[in-house]
Amino acid sequence: MRIAVFTKNRSNPAYMAARLGADRAAALFGDEVVHYVPDRPDDPDQQIALIDQALATAPDAIVLSPVHASRVDPAILRIRAMGIPLFAFVNPVEAVPTVGYVGADDARLAADVARYLFGRMNGQGRVLIVGGHVESVTSMARVSAFERVARERPDIRVVGHCVGDYQRGVAREAVSRWLAEHCEAPDAFLVANDIMAVGVIEALQAAGLRALVVGVNAIPEAIAAIREGRMLATADFNAMQMAFTVTECAARHLRGETVPAHVELPVDLVDATNFQHWDRPYEARPVKTLSEILA
């Protein structure tokens, strides 16, 4: 079987891990994965063009992480019209029914990591929020949860927002500009993903400052920063496991098996007390099969 897998970009290591996860699952069945990735990160027009490119080859199934909540819908409707089984991960597809979806609760994981940060701040201090693409479903959910939890703490003050586009360099430059324009640095940073958090740490280092930084994804660079004391914590939004599971679902569906319509993965917080479990390359990180997840 041939499965077309669509990820959002090459700039976020989490999506490199997702492609690895899809390959690992397909290998269990002897299936072929063809990866489609926009050259411009998270670009809806490029993802539409890539979907049409894939449709011309008539894959047996499509696994899709849509780069936008609605702007890719015209191409998604063409998938439906061709009768190709569609599976989604990270973000759900709203335009048409999917055979299966695998993801995690962005709002809950962001709330958990925010509460952890505020606890380490003793419930008081100045916080800067760094979000991803302004139209990204994951970023909107995470930033909204950061703000909601901050409002629960009267002595936590959100002093501003930066947009890092889910990219290391963009986040680094945005935070560097913010720091240069404000006299008082934040005590902490709530960052919507880890690769931006690495950029935030670089901006702080360049300015000769230190602050508590938390992110999302548990990428190897973030785990190293936690080990070295440069980053406080991250939430393991496990894109490799998501892609593994959704690709396994696609392979099993193609073989006539019944697969769950919705799988929500739990999210673990990673800090200095437990980072050792994640302190390895993606290739060496374990994944669970669908039967193990559902057990």
Coordinates of C-alpha atoms in Angstrom, one line a residue:
M1 CA 0.0 0.0 0.0
R2 CA 1.1 3.6 -0.6
I3 CA 0.3 6.2 2.0
A4 CA 0.7 9.9 1.3
V5 CA 1.7 11.8 4.5
F6 CA 1.5 15.6 4.8
T7 CA 3.3 17.5 7.5
K8 CA 3.4 21.3 8.0
N9 CA 7.1 22.2 7.6
R10 CA 10.8 21.3 7.8
S11 CA 11.6 24.0 10.4
N12 CA 10.1 22.3 13.4
P13 CA 11.9 19.2 14.6
A14 CA 8.6 17.8 15.9
Y15 CA 7.5 17.3 12.2
M16 CA 10.8 15.6 11.4
A17 CA 9.9 13.2 14.2
A18 CA 6.4 12.9 12.8
R19 CA 7.8 11.8 9.4
L20 CA 10.0 9.3 11.2
G21 CA 6.9 8.0 13.1
A22 CA 5.0 7.5 9.9
D23 CA 7.9 5.6 8.3
R24 CA 8.2 3.4 11.4
A25 CA 4.5 2.5 11.4
A26 CA 4.4 1.8 7.6
A27 CA 7.4 -0.5 7.9
L28 CA 5.5 -2.8 10.2
F29 CA 3.1 -3.5 7.3
G30 CA 5.6 -3.3 4.4
D31 CA 3.8 -0.2 3.1
E32 CA 5.4 2.8 1.3
V33 CA 5.1 6.3 2.7
V34 CA 5.5 9.3 0.4
H35 CA 6.1 12.6 2.3
Y36 CA 4.8 15.9 1.2
V37 CA 6.1 19.0 3.0
P38 CA 5.7 22.7 2.0
D39 CA 8.9 24.5 1.2
R40 CA 7.5 27.6 2.9
P41 CA 6.6 26.6 6.5
D42 CA 2.9 26.2 7.1
D43 CA 1.9 27.6 3.8
P44 CA -1.7 26.7 2.8
D45 CA -1.3 27.3 -0.9
Q46 CA 1.7 25.0 -1.1
Q47 CA -0.1 22.3 0.9
I48 CA -3.0 22.6 -1.5
A49 CA -0.6 22.2 -4.5
L50 CA 1.0 19.2 -2.8
I51 CA -2.3 17.5 -2.1
D52 CA -3.2 17.9 -5.8
Q53 CA 0.2 16.5 -6.7
A54 CA -0.4 13.5 -4.5
L55 CA -4.0 13.0 -5.8
A56 CA -2.5 12.7 -9.4
T57 CA -0.7 9.5 -8.1
A58 CA -3.8 8.0 -6.5
P59 CA -2.4 6.9 -3.2
D60 CA -4.2 4.3 -1.2
A61 CA -4.7 6.6 1.8
I62 CA -3.8 10.1 2.9
V63 CA -2.5 11.1 6.3
L64 CA -2.8 14.9 6.8
S65 CA -1.8 17.5 9.3
P66 CA -3.6 20.5 7.9
V67 CA -1.6 23.8 8.0
H68 CA -4.8 25.9 8.4
A69 CA -8.2 25.2 9.9
S70 CA -10.0 26.1 6.6
R71 CA -7.8 27.4 3.8
V72 CA -6.8 23.9 2.7
D73 CA -10.5 22.8 2.5
P74 CA -10.8 23.0 -1.4
A75 CA -8.1 20.3 -1.7
I76 CA -9.5 18.3 1.1
L77 CA -12.8 18.2 -0.7
R78 CA -11.0 16.8 -3.7
I79 CA -9.6 14.0 -1.5
R80 CA -13.2 13.2 -0.5
A81 CA -14.4 13.3 -4.1
M82 CA -11.8 10.8 -5.2
G83 CA -12.9 8.4 -2.3
I84 CA -9.4 8.2 -0.8
P85 CA -9.4 7.3 2.9
L86 CA -8.4 10.4 4.9
F87 CA -6.7 10.4 8.3
A88 CA -5.7 13.5 10.3
F89 CA -3.3 14.2 13.0
V90 CA -2.2 17.1 15.2
N91 CA -5.1 19.2 13.9
P92 CA -8.5 17.7 13.0
V93 CA -10.0 18.2 9.6
E94 CA -13.4 19.9 9.7
A95 CA -14.4 20.1 6.0
V96 CA -15.1 16.4 5.6
P97 CA -15.4 13.3 7.8
T98 CA -12.1 11.5 8.4
V99 CA -11.7 7.8 8.9
G100 CA -9.5 8.6 12.0
Y101 CA -7.9 11.4 13.9
V102 CA -5.0 11.3 16.4
G103 CA -4.0 14.3 18.5
A104 CA -3.8 15.7 22.0
D105 CA -5.6 18.4 23.9
D106 CA -3.7 21.6 23.2
A107 CA -5.7 23.7 25.7
R108 CA -5.2 21.2 28.5
L109 CA -1.4 20.7 27.9
A110 CA -0.9 24.5 27.7
A111 CA -2.8 25.0 30.9
D112 CA -0.8 22.3 32.6
V113 CA 2.6 23.8 31.6
A114 CA 1.4 27.3 32.6
R115 CA 0.3 26.2 36.0
Y116 CA 3.6 24.4 36.5
L117 CA 5.5 27.6 35.5
F118 CA 3.4 29.8 37.8
G119 CA 4.0 27.3 40.7
R120 CA 7.7 27.6 40.2
M121 CA 7.3 31.4 40.2
N122 CA 5.5 31.2 43.5
G123 CA 2.4 32.6 41.9
Q124 CA 3.9 36.1 41.1
G125 CA 5.9 37.8 38.4
R126 CA 6.0 39.1 34.8
V127 CA 5.4 36.7 31.9
L128 CA 5.8 37.2 28.2
I129 CA 3.8 34.9 25.9
V130 CA 5.3 33.7 22.6
G131 CA 2.8 32.2 20.1
G132 CA 3.2 30.5 16.8
H133 CA 1.4 31.5 13.6
V134 CA -1.5 33.7 14.4
E135 CA -3.9 31.5 12.4
S136 CA -2.5 28.2 13.7
V137 CA -5.1 26.1 15.5
T138 CA -2.6 24.8 17.9
S139 CA -1.1 28.2 18.7
M140 CA -4.5 29.8 19.2
A141 CA -5.6 27.0 21.7
R142 CA -2.3 27.2 23.6
V143 CA -2.1 31.0 23.8
S144 CA -5.7 31.2 24.9
A145 CA -5.0 28.6 27.7
F146 CA -1.9 30.5 28.8
E147 CA -3.9 33.7 29.1
R148 CA -6.8 32.0 30.9
V149 CA -4.5 30.4 33.5
A150 CA -2.7 33.7 34.0
R151 CA -6.0 35.4 34.8
E152 CA -6.5 32.9 37.6
R153 CA -3.4 34.2 39.3
P154 CA -3.8 37.8 40.4
D155 CA -0.1 38.3 41.0
I156 CA 0.9 37.0 37.5
R157 CA 1.1 39.8 35.0
V158 CA 1.3 39.0 31.2
V159 CA 3.5 41.9 30.0
G160 CA 3.2 41.2 26.3
H161 CA 2.9 38.9 23.4
C162 CA 5.4 38.0 20.6
V163 CA 4.6 36.1 17.4
G164 CA 7.4 33.5 16.6
D165 CA 5.7 31.7 13.7
Y166 CA 6.7 28.4 15.2
Q167 CA 10.3 29.1 14.0
R168 CA 13.5 29.4 16.0
G169 CA 14.9 32.5 14.2
V170 CA 11.6 34.4 14.1
A171 CA 11.0 33.8 17.8
R172 CA 14.6 34.8 18.6
E173 CA 14.3 38.1 16.7
A174 CA 10.8 38.9 18.0
V175 CA 11.9 38.5 21.6
S176 CA 15.2 40.3 21.0
R177 CA 13.2 43.3 19.7
W178 CA 10.8 43.1 22.7
L179 CA 13.6 43.1 25.2
A180 CA 15.4 46.0 23.5
E181 CA 12.1 48.1 23.6
H182 CA 11.3 47.5 27.2
C183 CA 13.2 48.5 30.3
E184 CA 12.2 45.6 32.6
A185 CA 12.7 42.0 31.4
P186 CA 10.1 39.3 32.1
D187 CA 10.6 36.8 34.8
A188 CA 9.4 34.0 32.6
F189 CA 8.3 33.0 29.1
L190 CA 5.3 30.9 28.1
V191 CA 6.2 29.6 24.6
A192 CA 3.8 27.7 22.4
N193 CA 6.5 25.3 21.1
D194 CA 10.0 24.2 21.8
I195 CA 11.8 25.3 18.8
M196 CA 10.6 28.9 19.5
A197 CA 11.6 28.3 23.2
V198 CA 15.2 27.6 22.0
G199 CA 15.1 30.9 20.1
V200 CA 13.9 32.7 23.2
I201 CA 16.8 31.2 25.2
E202 CA 19.2 32.5 22.5
A203 CA 17.6 36.0 22.7
L204 CA 18.0 36.0 26.5
Q205 CA 21.6 34.8 26.3
A206 CA 22.4 37.6 23.7
A207 CA 20.9 40.2 26.1
G208 CA 22.8 38.8 29.1
L209 CA 19.5 37.9 30.8
R210 CA 18.1 34.8 32.5
A211 CA 14.4 33.8 32.9
L212 CA 12.3 30.7 33.3
V213 CA 11.2 29.3 29.9
V214 CA 8.7 26.6 29.2
G215 CA 7.6 25.2 25.8
V216 CA 5.8 22.3 24.1
N217 CA 6.9 19.2 22.1
A218 CA 9.9 17.7 24.1
I219 CA 12.2 18.1 21.1
P220 CA 15.8 16.9 21.7
E221 CA 17.1 20.5 21.8
A222 CA 14.6 21.4 24.6
I223 CA 15.5 18.3 26.6
A224 CA 19.2 19.2 26.3
A225 CA 18.3 22.7 27.6
I226 CA 16.4 21.3 30.5
R227 CA 19.4 19.0 31.3
E228 CA 21.7 22.0 31.2
G229 CA 19.4 24.2 33.3
R230 CA 18.7 26.7 30.5
M231 CA 15.0 25.7 30.2
L232 CA 12.5 24.9 33.0
A233 CA 10.1 22.4 31.3
T234 CA 8.2 21.3 28.3
A235 CA 5.0 19.3 27.5
D236 CA 5.5 16.2 25.4
F237 CA 3.1 16.9 22.6
N238 CA 4.4 13.7 20.8
A239 CA 4.1 14.3 17.1
M240 CA 6.1 11.1 16.4
Q241 CA 3.7 9.0 18.3
M242 CA 0.7 10.8 16.7
A243 CA 2.0 10.1 13.2
F244 CA 3.0 6.5 14.1
T245 CA -0.5 5.9 15.4
V246 CA -2.4 7.5 12.6
T247 CA -0.3 5.8 9.9
E248 CA -0.9 2.5 11.7
C249 CA -4.6 3.2 11.6
A250 CA -4.4 3.9 7.9
A251 CA -2.5 0.7 7.2
R252 CA -5.0 -1.4 9.3
H253 CA -8.0 0.3 7.6
L254 CA -6.6 -0.5 4.2
R255 CA -6.5 -4.2 5.3
G256 CA -10.2 -4.2 6.3
E257 CA -9.7 -3.7 10.0
T258 CA -11.8 -1.4 12.2
V259 CA -9.9 1.5 13.7
P260 CA -10.9 4.1 16.2
A261 CA -12.3 7.4 14.8
H262 CA -10.6 9.5 17.5
V263 CA -7.5 8.8 19.6
E264 CA -6.4 11.5 22.1
L265 CA -2.9 10.9 23.5
P266 CA -1.9 11.9 27.0
V267 CA 0.7 14.6 27.5
D268 CA 3.5 14.4 30.0
L269 CA 5.4 17.3 31.6
V270 CA 9.1 17.0 31.3
D271 CA 11.4 18.8 33.7
A272 CA 14.7 18.3 35.6
T273 CA 13.2 15.4 37.6
N274 CA 12.3 13.2 34.6
F275 CA 14.0 14.4 31.5
Q276 CA 16.2 11.3 31.3
H277 CA 13.3 9.4 29.7
W278 CA 13.3 11.7 26.7
D279 CA 17.1 12.4 26.6
R280 CA 17.8 10.5 23.4
P281 CA 17.5 11.0 19.6
Y282 CA 14.1 10.5 18.1
E283 CA 15.2 7.3 16.4
A284 CA 15.9 5.8 19.9
R285 CA 12.6 7.0 21.5
P286 CA 10.0 4.3 21.9
V287 CA 6.6 4.4 20.4
K288 CA 3.5 2.4 21.3
T289 CA 1.3 0.4 18.9
L290 CA -2.4 1.1 18.6
S291 CA -3.2 -2.0 20.7
E292 CA -0.9 -0.7 23.5
I293 CA -2.5 2.7 23.5
L294 CA -6.0 1.3 23.6
A295 CA -5.2 -1.3 26.3

